[in-house]
Coordinates of C-alpha atoms in Angstrom, one line a residue:
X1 CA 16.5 -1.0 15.1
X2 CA 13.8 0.7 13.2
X3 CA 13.1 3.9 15.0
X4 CA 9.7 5.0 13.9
X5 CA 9.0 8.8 16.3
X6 CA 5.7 10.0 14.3
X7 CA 3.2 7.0 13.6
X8 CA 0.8 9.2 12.0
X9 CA 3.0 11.1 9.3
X10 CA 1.5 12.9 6.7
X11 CA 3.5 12.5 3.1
X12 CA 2.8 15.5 0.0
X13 CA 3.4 15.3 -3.3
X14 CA 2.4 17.2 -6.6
X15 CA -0.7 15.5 -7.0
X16 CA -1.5 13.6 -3.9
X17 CA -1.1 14.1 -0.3
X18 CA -1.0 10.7 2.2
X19 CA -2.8 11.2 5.6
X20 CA -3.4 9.7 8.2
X21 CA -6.6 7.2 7.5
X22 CA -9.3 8.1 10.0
X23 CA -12.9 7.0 10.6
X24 CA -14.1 9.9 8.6
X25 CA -12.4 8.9 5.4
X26 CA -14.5 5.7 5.2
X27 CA -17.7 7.0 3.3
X28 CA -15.8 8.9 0.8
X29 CA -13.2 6.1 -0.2
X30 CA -16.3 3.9 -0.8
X31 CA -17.7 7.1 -2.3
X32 CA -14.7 6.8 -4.1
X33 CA -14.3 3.2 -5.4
X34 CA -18.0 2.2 -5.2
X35 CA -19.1 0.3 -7.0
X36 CA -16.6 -1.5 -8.8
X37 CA -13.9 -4.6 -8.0
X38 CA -11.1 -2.5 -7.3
X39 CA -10.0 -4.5 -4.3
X40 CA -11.3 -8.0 -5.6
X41 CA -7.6 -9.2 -4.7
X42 CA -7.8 -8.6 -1.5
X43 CA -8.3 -11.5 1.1
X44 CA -11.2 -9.4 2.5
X45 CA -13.0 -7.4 -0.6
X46 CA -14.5 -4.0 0.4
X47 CA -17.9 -4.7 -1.2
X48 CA -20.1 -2.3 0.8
X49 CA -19.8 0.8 2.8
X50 CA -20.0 -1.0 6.4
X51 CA -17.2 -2.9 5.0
X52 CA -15.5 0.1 3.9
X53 CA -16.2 1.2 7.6
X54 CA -14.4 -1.9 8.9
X55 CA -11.4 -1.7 6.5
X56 CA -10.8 1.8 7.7
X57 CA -11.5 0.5 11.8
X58 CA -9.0 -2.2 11.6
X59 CA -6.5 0.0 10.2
X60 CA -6.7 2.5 13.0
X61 CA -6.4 -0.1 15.5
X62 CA -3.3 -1.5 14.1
X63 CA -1.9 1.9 14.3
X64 CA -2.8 1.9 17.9
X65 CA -1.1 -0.9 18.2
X66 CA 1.8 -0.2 16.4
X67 CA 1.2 -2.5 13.9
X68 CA 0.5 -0.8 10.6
X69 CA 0.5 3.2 9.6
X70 CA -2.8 3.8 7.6
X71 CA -2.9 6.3 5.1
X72 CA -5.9 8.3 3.2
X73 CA -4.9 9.4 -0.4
X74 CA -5.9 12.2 -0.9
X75 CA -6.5 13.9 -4.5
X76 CA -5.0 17.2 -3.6
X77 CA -7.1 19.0 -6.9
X78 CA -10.3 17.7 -5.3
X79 CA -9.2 17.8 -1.6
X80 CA -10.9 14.4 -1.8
X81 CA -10.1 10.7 -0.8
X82 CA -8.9 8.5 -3.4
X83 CA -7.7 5.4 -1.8
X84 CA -5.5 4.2 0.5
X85 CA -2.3 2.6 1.6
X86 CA -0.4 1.6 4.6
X87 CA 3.1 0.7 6.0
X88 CA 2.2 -3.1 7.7
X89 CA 4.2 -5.8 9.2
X90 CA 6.4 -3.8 10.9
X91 CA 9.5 -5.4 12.2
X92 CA 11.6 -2.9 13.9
X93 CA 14.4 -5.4 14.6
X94 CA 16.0 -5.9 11.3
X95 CA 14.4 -2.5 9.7
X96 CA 11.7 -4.2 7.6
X97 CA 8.2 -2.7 6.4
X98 CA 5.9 -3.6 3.5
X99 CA 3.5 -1.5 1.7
X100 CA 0.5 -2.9 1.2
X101 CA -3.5 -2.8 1.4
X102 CA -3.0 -0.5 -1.6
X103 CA -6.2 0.5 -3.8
X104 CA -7.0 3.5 -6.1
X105 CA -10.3 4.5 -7.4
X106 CA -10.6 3.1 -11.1
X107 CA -10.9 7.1 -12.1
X108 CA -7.4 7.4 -10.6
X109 CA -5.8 4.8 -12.1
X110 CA -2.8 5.0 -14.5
X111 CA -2.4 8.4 -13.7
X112 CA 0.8 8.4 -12.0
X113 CA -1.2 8.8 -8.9
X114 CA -0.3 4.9 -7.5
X115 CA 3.6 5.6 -8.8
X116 CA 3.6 8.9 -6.7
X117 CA 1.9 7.1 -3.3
X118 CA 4.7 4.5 -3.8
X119 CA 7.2 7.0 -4.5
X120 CA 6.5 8.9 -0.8
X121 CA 6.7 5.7 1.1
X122 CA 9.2 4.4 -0.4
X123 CA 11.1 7.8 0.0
X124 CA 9.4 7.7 4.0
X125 CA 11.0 4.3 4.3
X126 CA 14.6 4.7 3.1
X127 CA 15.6 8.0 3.8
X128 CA 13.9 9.1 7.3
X129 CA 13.2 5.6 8.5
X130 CA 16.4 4.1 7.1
X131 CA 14.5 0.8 6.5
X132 CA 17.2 -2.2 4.7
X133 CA 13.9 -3.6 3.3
X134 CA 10.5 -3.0 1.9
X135 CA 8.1 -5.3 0.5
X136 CA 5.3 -5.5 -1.2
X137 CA 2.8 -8.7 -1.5
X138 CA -0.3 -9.3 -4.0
X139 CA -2.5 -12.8 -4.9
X140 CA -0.3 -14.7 -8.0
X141 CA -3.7 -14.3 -10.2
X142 CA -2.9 -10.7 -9.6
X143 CA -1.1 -9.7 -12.9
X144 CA -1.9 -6.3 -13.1
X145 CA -0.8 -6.1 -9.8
X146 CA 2.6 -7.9 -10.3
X147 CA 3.6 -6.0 -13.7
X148 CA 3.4 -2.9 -11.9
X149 CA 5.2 -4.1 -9.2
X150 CA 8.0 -5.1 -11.5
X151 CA 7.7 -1.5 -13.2
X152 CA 9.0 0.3 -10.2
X153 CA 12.0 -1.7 -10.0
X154 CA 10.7 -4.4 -7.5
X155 CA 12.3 -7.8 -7.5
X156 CA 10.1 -10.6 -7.7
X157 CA 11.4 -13.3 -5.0
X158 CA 8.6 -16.0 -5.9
X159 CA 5.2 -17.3 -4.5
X160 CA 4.5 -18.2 -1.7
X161 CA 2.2 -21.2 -1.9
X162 CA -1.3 -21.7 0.3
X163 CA -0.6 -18.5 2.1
X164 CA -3.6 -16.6 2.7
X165 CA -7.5 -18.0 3.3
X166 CA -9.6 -16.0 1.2
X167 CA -12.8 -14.3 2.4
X168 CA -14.7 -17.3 -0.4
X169 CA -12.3 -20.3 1.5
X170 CA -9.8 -20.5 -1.6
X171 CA -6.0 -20.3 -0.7
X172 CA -4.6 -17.8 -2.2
X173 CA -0.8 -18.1 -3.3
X174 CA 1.0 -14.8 -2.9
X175 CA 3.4 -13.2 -5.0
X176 CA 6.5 -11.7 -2.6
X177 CA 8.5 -8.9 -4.1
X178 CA 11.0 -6.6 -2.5
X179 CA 13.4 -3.0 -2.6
X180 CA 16.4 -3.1 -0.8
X181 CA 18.5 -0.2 0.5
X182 CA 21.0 -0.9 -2.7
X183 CA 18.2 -0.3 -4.6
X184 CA 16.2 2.7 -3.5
X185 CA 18.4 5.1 -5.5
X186 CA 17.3 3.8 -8.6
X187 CA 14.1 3.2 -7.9
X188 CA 13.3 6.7 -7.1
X189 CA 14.8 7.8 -10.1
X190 CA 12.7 5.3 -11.7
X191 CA 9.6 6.0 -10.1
X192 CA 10.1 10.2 -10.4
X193 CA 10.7 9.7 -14.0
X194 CA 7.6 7.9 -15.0
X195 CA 4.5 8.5 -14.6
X196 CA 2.0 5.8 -16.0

């Protein structure tokens, strides 16, 4: 059984430092990503800052209800928000999380920043939560998405067809990939040794 004591953790790094994602992080993530497509591949696009707002609201109450674990990424030169991430479908039974809800602001990207967020939660989810399994989901058309997915050492286990209704009606197919316990050790070393 997962055993999950602190649902509001607070993971540092050398460049970034994940807290907990509160109401007053929403005008300076939009700040942040406004006002470009940078989460186009969600189901639910953050397209404004009342939708921001709501991104940020649902997250908190899935926290509440023990759901998800939102987290604010924050740039720790800037002391300023630069996306965010969570831990989501929990299943405590057979030690399962994914990571997912995942943006960075387009200034952020390929800077080793998204490698270092997946690096403390994947570090928060093997070795203090000993998870078996993490995964990680993203639409199919989502190939920057899935290469980098693939970069950290994530196994691609295949699409899942018609599974999410998009905000527009389509159905999106979705792209499953996972890290096992097995694998964690190599991942890290993977993940710690490049920074892209």
């Amino acid at each position: 059984m997962l055993q999950i004591t602190d649902d509001r953790p607070t993971l540092v790094g050398s460049r970034i430092r994940m807290e907990p994602l509160e109401a007053r992080h929403a005008a300076p993530l939009w700040e942040a990503i406004a006002p470009g497509d940078i989460t186009k591949w969600f189901p639910y696009p953050i397209r404004s800052l009342g939708e921001m707002e709501t991104f940020v609201a649902d997250a908190v109450a899935q926290r509440s209800a023990g759901t998800s674990i939102p987290f604010a990424t924050i740039d720790l030169l800037s002391g300023k928000p630069i996306g965010s991430s969570r831990f989501m479908n929990i299943v405590r039974a057979n030690r399962v999380v994914e990571i997912g809800s995942t943006f960075v602001a387009a200034a952020f990207q390929r800077t080793g920043v998204n490698r270092e967020a997946k690096l403390l939660q994947l570090a928060h989810a093997f070795d203090v939560w000993k998870c078996n399994r993490v995964e990680f989901k993203t639409d199919s058309l989502n190939e920057k998405s899935r290469a980098a997915l693939s970069g950290i050492g994530a196994l691609d286990e295949g699409i899942f067809r018609n599974h999410v209704i998009c905000h527009d009606g389509r159905l999106r197919h979705s792209a499953w990939f996972s890290i096992i316990a097995d694998e964690w050790p190599a991942c890290r070393d993977r993940l710690s040794g490049q920074h892209q």
